[in-house]
Amino acid sequence: MNAKRFFYDFGKAMYRLDAVYSDFAKASGASSSTLLWILYALNDGKEHTQKEICLDWELPKSTVSTIMKELKEKGVVRFAAIPGKRREMNVMLTEQGKAYASDLLADVYQKEEAVFARLNPTDLQLVSILENITALLRKEMEKTDA
């Protein structure tokens, strides 16, 4: 296998996996897979800023902002000031939001658990492998931008 074949197959596999989540989002009534990922991020019980979500999930700032506004209007999220930070705010699920996210994500969590139970120890290294490929590829891409 050469680099071109590897990244071709890698790209197809990545977009097929993304399509699985996108199909789930549509079937579950979520307006977009981005909404699904934002709820996924917020449903971990921790505080997040919009900036952190954008950086952690590589989501466009304008898309996250638009979805957050919609979620706030629906009473799903609330914003809280961060002491010492003028512009950043924590985003948290409201009680209604926790129920909404839990209901929406329950099925995907269950399916992920079933898949996780069938993975072998080598499969569990996948996340660190993907992070390594991402870091190396990003470094190479930055060389051409300079």
PDB file of C-alpha atoms in Angstrom:
ATOM      1  CA  MET A   1       0.000   0.000   0.000  1.00  0.00           C
ATOM      2  CA  ASN A   2       1.245   3.498  -0.764  1.00  0.00           C
ATOM      3  CA  ALA A   3       0.396   6.859   0.802  1.00  0.00           C
ATOM      4  CA  LYS A   4      -2.180   7.782  -1.830  1.00  0.00           C
ATOM      5  CA  ARG A   5      -4.081   4.490  -1.389  1.00  0.00           C
ATOM      6  CA  PHE A   6      -3.881   4.708   2.405  1.00  0.00           C
ATOM      7  CA  PHE A   7      -5.334   8.219   2.564  1.00  0.00           C
ATOM      8  CA  TYR A   8      -7.940   7.409  -0.097  1.00  0.00           C
ATOM      9  CA  ASP A   9      -9.169   4.433   1.952  1.00  0.00           C
ATOM     10  CA  PHE A  10      -8.799   6.447   5.154  1.00  0.00           C
ATOM     11  CA  GLY A  11     -10.949   9.265   3.750  1.00  0.00           C
ATOM     12  CA  LYS A  12     -13.670   6.874   2.610  1.00  0.00           C
ATOM     13  CA  ALA A  13     -13.744   5.133   5.983  1.00  0.00           C
ATOM     14  CA  MET A  14     -13.863   8.456   7.825  1.00  0.00           C
ATOM     15  CA  TYR A  15     -16.774   9.765   5.759  1.00  0.00           C
ATOM     16  CA  ARG A  16     -18.634   6.458   6.022  1.00  0.00           C
ATOM     17  CA  LEU A  17     -18.408   6.664   9.797  1.00  0.00           C
ATOM     18  CA  ASP A  18     -19.551  10.281   9.685  1.00  0.00           C
ATOM     19  CA  ALA A  19     -22.478   9.200   7.488  1.00  0.00           C
ATOM     20  CA  VAL A  20     -23.556   6.668  10.127  1.00  0.00           C
ATOM     21  CA  TYR A  21     -23.832   9.442  12.716  1.00  0.00           C
ATOM     22  CA  SER A  22     -25.433  11.789  10.192  1.00  0.00           C
ATOM     23  CA  ASP A  23     -28.064   9.158   9.339  1.00  0.00           C
ATOM     24  CA  PHE A  24     -28.690   8.614  13.050  1.00  0.00           C
ATOM     25  CA  ALA A  25     -29.130  12.362  13.574  1.00  0.00           C
ATOM     26  CA  LYS A  26     -31.708  12.549  10.778  1.00  0.00           C
ATOM     27  CA  ALA A  27     -33.560   9.463  12.005  1.00  0.00           C
ATOM     28  CA  SER A  28     -33.667  10.771  15.575  1.00  0.00           C
ATOM     29  CA  GLY A  29     -35.126  14.117  14.566  1.00  0.00           C
ATOM     30  CA  ALA A  30     -32.000  16.222  15.128  1.00  0.00           C
ATOM     31  CA  SER A  31     -31.814  19.067  12.638  1.00  0.00           C
ATOM     32  CA  SER A  32     -28.182  18.233  11.807  1.00  0.00           C
ATOM     33  CA  SER A  33     -25.313  15.975  12.738  1.00  0.00           C
ATOM     34  CA  THR A  34     -23.563  19.097  14.090  1.00  0.00           C
ATOM     35  CA  LEU A  35     -26.404  19.538  16.580  1.00  0.00           C
ATOM     36  CA  LEU A  36     -25.926  15.898  17.563  1.00  0.00           C
ATOM     37  CA  TRP A  37     -22.193  16.429  18.191  1.00  0.00           C
ATOM     38  CA  ILE A  38     -22.793  19.624  20.168  1.00  0.00           C
ATOM     39  CA  LEU A  39     -25.293  17.830  22.401  1.00  0.00           C
ATOM     40  CA  TYR A  40     -22.856  14.925  22.655  1.00  0.00           C
ATOM     41  CA  ALA A  41     -20.176  17.355  23.863  1.00  0.00           C
ATOM     42  CA  LEU A  42     -22.475  19.144  26.307  1.00  0.00           C
ATOM     43  CA  ASN A  43     -23.939  15.922  27.700  1.00  0.00           C
ATOM     44  CA  ASP A  44     -20.687  14.881  29.375  1.00  0.00           C
ATOM     45  CA  GLY A  45     -21.598  16.704  32.595  1.00  0.00           C
ATOM     46  CA  LYS A  46     -18.761  19.230  32.307  1.00  0.00           C
ATOM     47  CA  GLU A  47     -18.783  22.932  31.564  1.00  0.00           C
ATOM     48  CA  HIS A  48     -17.718  24.020  28.090  1.00  0.00           C
ATOM     49  CA  THR A  49     -17.351  27.255  26.205  1.00  0.00           C
ATOM     50  CA  GLN A  50     -18.381  27.607  22.587  1.00  0.00           C
ATOM     51  CA  LYS A  51     -14.720  28.168  21.761  1.00  0.00           C
ATOM     52  CA  GLU A  52     -13.725  24.877  23.427  1.00  0.00           C
ATOM     53  CA  ILE A  53     -16.402  22.987  21.521  1.00  0.00           C
ATOM     54  CA  CYS A  54     -15.252  24.548  18.250  1.00  0.00           C
ATOM     55  CA  LEU A  55     -11.622  23.633  18.943  1.00  0.00           C
ATOM     56  CA  ASP A  56     -12.211  20.163  20.399  1.00  0.00           C
ATOM     57  CA  TRP A  57     -14.628  19.067  17.691  1.00  0.00           C
ATOM     58  CA  GLU A  58     -13.196  21.145  14.806  1.00  0.00           C
ATOM     59  CA  LEU A  59     -16.592  22.744  14.225  1.00  0.00           C
ATOM     60  CA  PRO A  60     -17.029  26.135  12.518  1.00  0.00           C
ATOM     61  CA  LYS A  61     -17.516  28.982  14.988  1.00  0.00           C
ATOM     62  CA  SER A  62     -20.476  30.423  13.088  1.00  0.00           C
ATOM     63  CA  THR A  63     -22.250  27.051  12.949  1.00  0.00           C
ATOM     64  CA  VAL A  64     -21.783  26.443  16.672  1.00  0.00           C
ATOM     65  CA  SER A  65     -22.927  29.966  17.465  1.00  0.00           C
ATOM     66  CA  THR A  66     -26.080  29.569  15.357  1.00  0.00           C
ATOM     67  CA  ILE A  67     -26.942  26.216  16.940  1.00  0.00           C
ATOM     68  CA  MET A  68     -26.267  27.567  20.434  1.00  0.00           C
ATOM     69  CA  LYS A  69     -28.634  30.488  19.819  1.00  0.00           C
ATOM     70  CA  GLU A  70     -31.339  28.072  18.700  1.00  0.00           C
ATOM     71  CA  LEU A  71     -30.749  25.842  21.721  1.00  0.00           C
ATOM     72  CA  LYS A  72     -30.907  28.835  24.054  1.00  0.00           C
ATOM     73  CA  GLU A  73     -34.195  30.014  22.520  1.00  0.00           C
ATOM     74  CA  LYS A  74     -35.639  26.516  23.041  1.00  0.00           C
ATOM     75  CA  GLY A  75     -34.490  26.475  26.669  1.00  0.00           C
ATOM     76  CA  VAL A  76     -32.017  23.640  26.072  1.00  0.00           C
ATOM     77  CA  VAL A  77     -28.872  25.530  27.113  1.00  0.00           C
ATOM     78  CA  ARG A  78     -27.987  28.445  29.306  1.00  0.00           C
ATOM     79  CA  PHE A  79     -24.899  30.617  29.403  1.00  0.00           C
ATOM     80  CA  ALA A  80     -22.943  31.585  32.498  1.00  0.00           C
ATOM     81  CA  ALA A  81     -20.231  34.209  32.796  1.00  0.00           C
ATOM     82  CA  ILE A  82     -16.706  33.037  33.518  1.00  0.00           C
ATOM     83  CA  PRO A  83     -15.024  35.166  36.191  1.00  0.00           C
ATOM     84  CA  GLY A  84     -12.145  37.108  34.679  1.00  0.00           C
ATOM     85  CA  LYS A  85     -13.200  36.510  31.084  1.00  0.00           C
ATOM     86  CA  ARG A  86     -15.097  39.246  29.371  1.00  0.00           C
ATOM     87  CA  ARG A  87     -16.293  37.552  26.203  1.00  0.00           C
ATOM     88  CA  GLU A  88     -16.285  33.808  26.911  1.00  0.00           C
ATOM     89  CA  MET A  89     -19.163  32.120  28.651  1.00  0.00           C
ATOM     90  CA  ASN A  90     -19.762  28.587  29.824  1.00  0.00           C
ATOM     91  CA  VAL A  91     -22.553  26.755  28.049  1.00  0.00           C
ATOM     92  CA  MET A  92     -24.525  24.250  30.090  1.00  0.00           C
ATOM     93  CA  LEU A  93     -27.551  22.115  29.456  1.00  0.00           C
ATOM     94  CA  THR A  94     -30.646  23.182  31.361  1.00  0.00           C
ATOM     95  CA  GLU A  95     -32.720  20.506  33.073  1.00  0.00           C
ATOM     96  CA  GLN A  96     -34.895  20.476  29.954  1.00  0.00           C
ATOM     97  CA  GLY A  97     -31.717  20.267  27.875  1.00  0.00           C
ATOM     98  CA  LYS A  98     -30.376  17.333  29.885  1.00  0.00           C
ATOM     99  CA  ALA A  99     -33.615  15.450  29.287  1.00  0.00           C
ATOM    100  CA  TYR A 100     -33.581  16.345  25.579  1.00  0.00           C
ATOM    101  CA  ALA A 101     -29.930  15.329  25.114  1.00  0.00           C
ATOM    102  CA  SER A 102     -30.358  12.122  27.100  1.00  0.00           C
ATOM    103  CA  ASP A 103     -33.442  11.145  25.108  1.00  0.00           C
ATOM    104  CA  LEU A 104     -31.830  11.992  21.780  1.00  0.00           C
ATOM    105  CA  LEU A 105     -28.519  10.314  22.570  1.00  0.00           C
ATOM    106  CA  ALA A 106     -29.737   7.252  24.507  1.00  0.00           C
ATOM    107  CA  ASP A 107     -30.040   5.114  21.388  1.00  0.00           C
ATOM    108  CA  VAL A 108     -26.635   6.091  20.007  1.00  0.00           C
ATOM    109  CA  TYR A 109     -25.002   5.492  23.409  1.00  0.00           C
ATOM    110  CA  GLN A 110     -26.597   2.029  23.522  1.00  0.00           C
ATOM    111  CA  LYS A 111     -25.400   1.179  20.014  1.00  0.00           C
ATOM    112  CA  GLU A 112     -21.912   2.495  20.776  1.00  0.00           C
ATOM    113  CA  GLU A 113     -21.799   0.298  23.909  1.00  0.00           C
ATOM    114  CA  ALA A 114     -22.734  -2.761  21.824  1.00  0.00           C
ATOM    115  CA  VAL A 115     -19.984  -1.980  19.307  1.00  0.00           C
ATOM    116  CA  PHE A 116     -17.443  -1.186  22.040  1.00  0.00           C
ATOM    117  CA  ALA A 117     -18.085  -4.599  23.625  1.00  0.00           C
ATOM    118  CA  ARG A 118     -17.057  -6.249  20.337  1.00  0.00           C
ATOM    119  CA  LEU A 119     -13.817  -4.310  19.869  1.00  0.00           C
ATOM    120  CA  ASN A 120     -10.502  -5.991  20.530  1.00  0.00           C
ATOM    121  CA  PRO A 121      -7.552  -4.381  22.354  1.00  0.00           C
ATOM    122  CA  THR A 122      -5.923  -3.355  19.050  1.00  0.00           C
ATOM    123  CA  ASP A 123      -9.119  -1.543  18.009  1.00  0.00           C
ATOM    124  CA  LEU A 124      -8.978   0.468  21.230  1.00  0.00           C
ATOM    125  CA  GLN A 125      -5.739   2.088  20.028  1.00  0.00           C
ATOM    126  CA  LEU A 126      -7.621   3.668  17.133  1.00  0.00           C
ATOM    127  CA  VAL A 127      -8.242   7.020  18.801  1.00  0.00           C
ATOM    128  CA  SER A 128      -4.552   7.592  19.567  1.00  0.00           C
ATOM    129  CA  ILE A 129      -3.630   6.459  16.050  1.00  0.00           C
ATOM    130  CA  LEU A 130      -6.121   8.907  14.524  1.00  0.00           C
ATOM    131  CA  GLU A 131      -4.862  11.721  16.761  1.00  0.00           C
ATOM    132  CA  ASN A 132      -1.289  10.946  15.655  1.00  0.00           C
ATOM    133  CA  ILE A 133      -2.239  10.941  11.949  1.00  0.00           C
ATOM    134  CA  THR A 134      -4.121  14.221  12.433  1.00  0.00           C
ATOM    135  CA  ALA A 135      -1.168  15.893  14.172  1.00  0.00           C
ATOM    136  CA  LEU A 136       1.331  14.691  11.562  1.00  0.00           C
ATOM    137  CA  LEU A 137      -0.898  15.673   8.647  1.00  0.00           C
ATOM    138  CA  ARG A 138      -1.624  19.084  10.180  1.00  0.00           C
ATOM    139  CA  LYS A 139       2.124  19.667  10.605  1.00  0.00           C
ATOM    140  CA  GLU A 140       2.716  18.773   6.946  1.00  0.00           C
ATOM    141  CA  MET A 141      -0.135  21.005   5.788  1.00  0.00           C
ATOM    142  CA  GLU A 142       1.278  23.921   7.776  1.00  0.00           C
ATOM    143  CA  LYS A 143       4.586  23.550   5.927  1.00  0.00           C
ATOM    144  CA  THR A 144       2.915  24.297   2.615  1.00  0.00           C
ATOM    145  CA  ASP A 145       1.014  27.277   4.083  1.00  0.00           C
ATOM    146  CA  ALA A 146       4.205  28.994   5.223  1.00  0.00           C
TER     147      ALA A 146
END
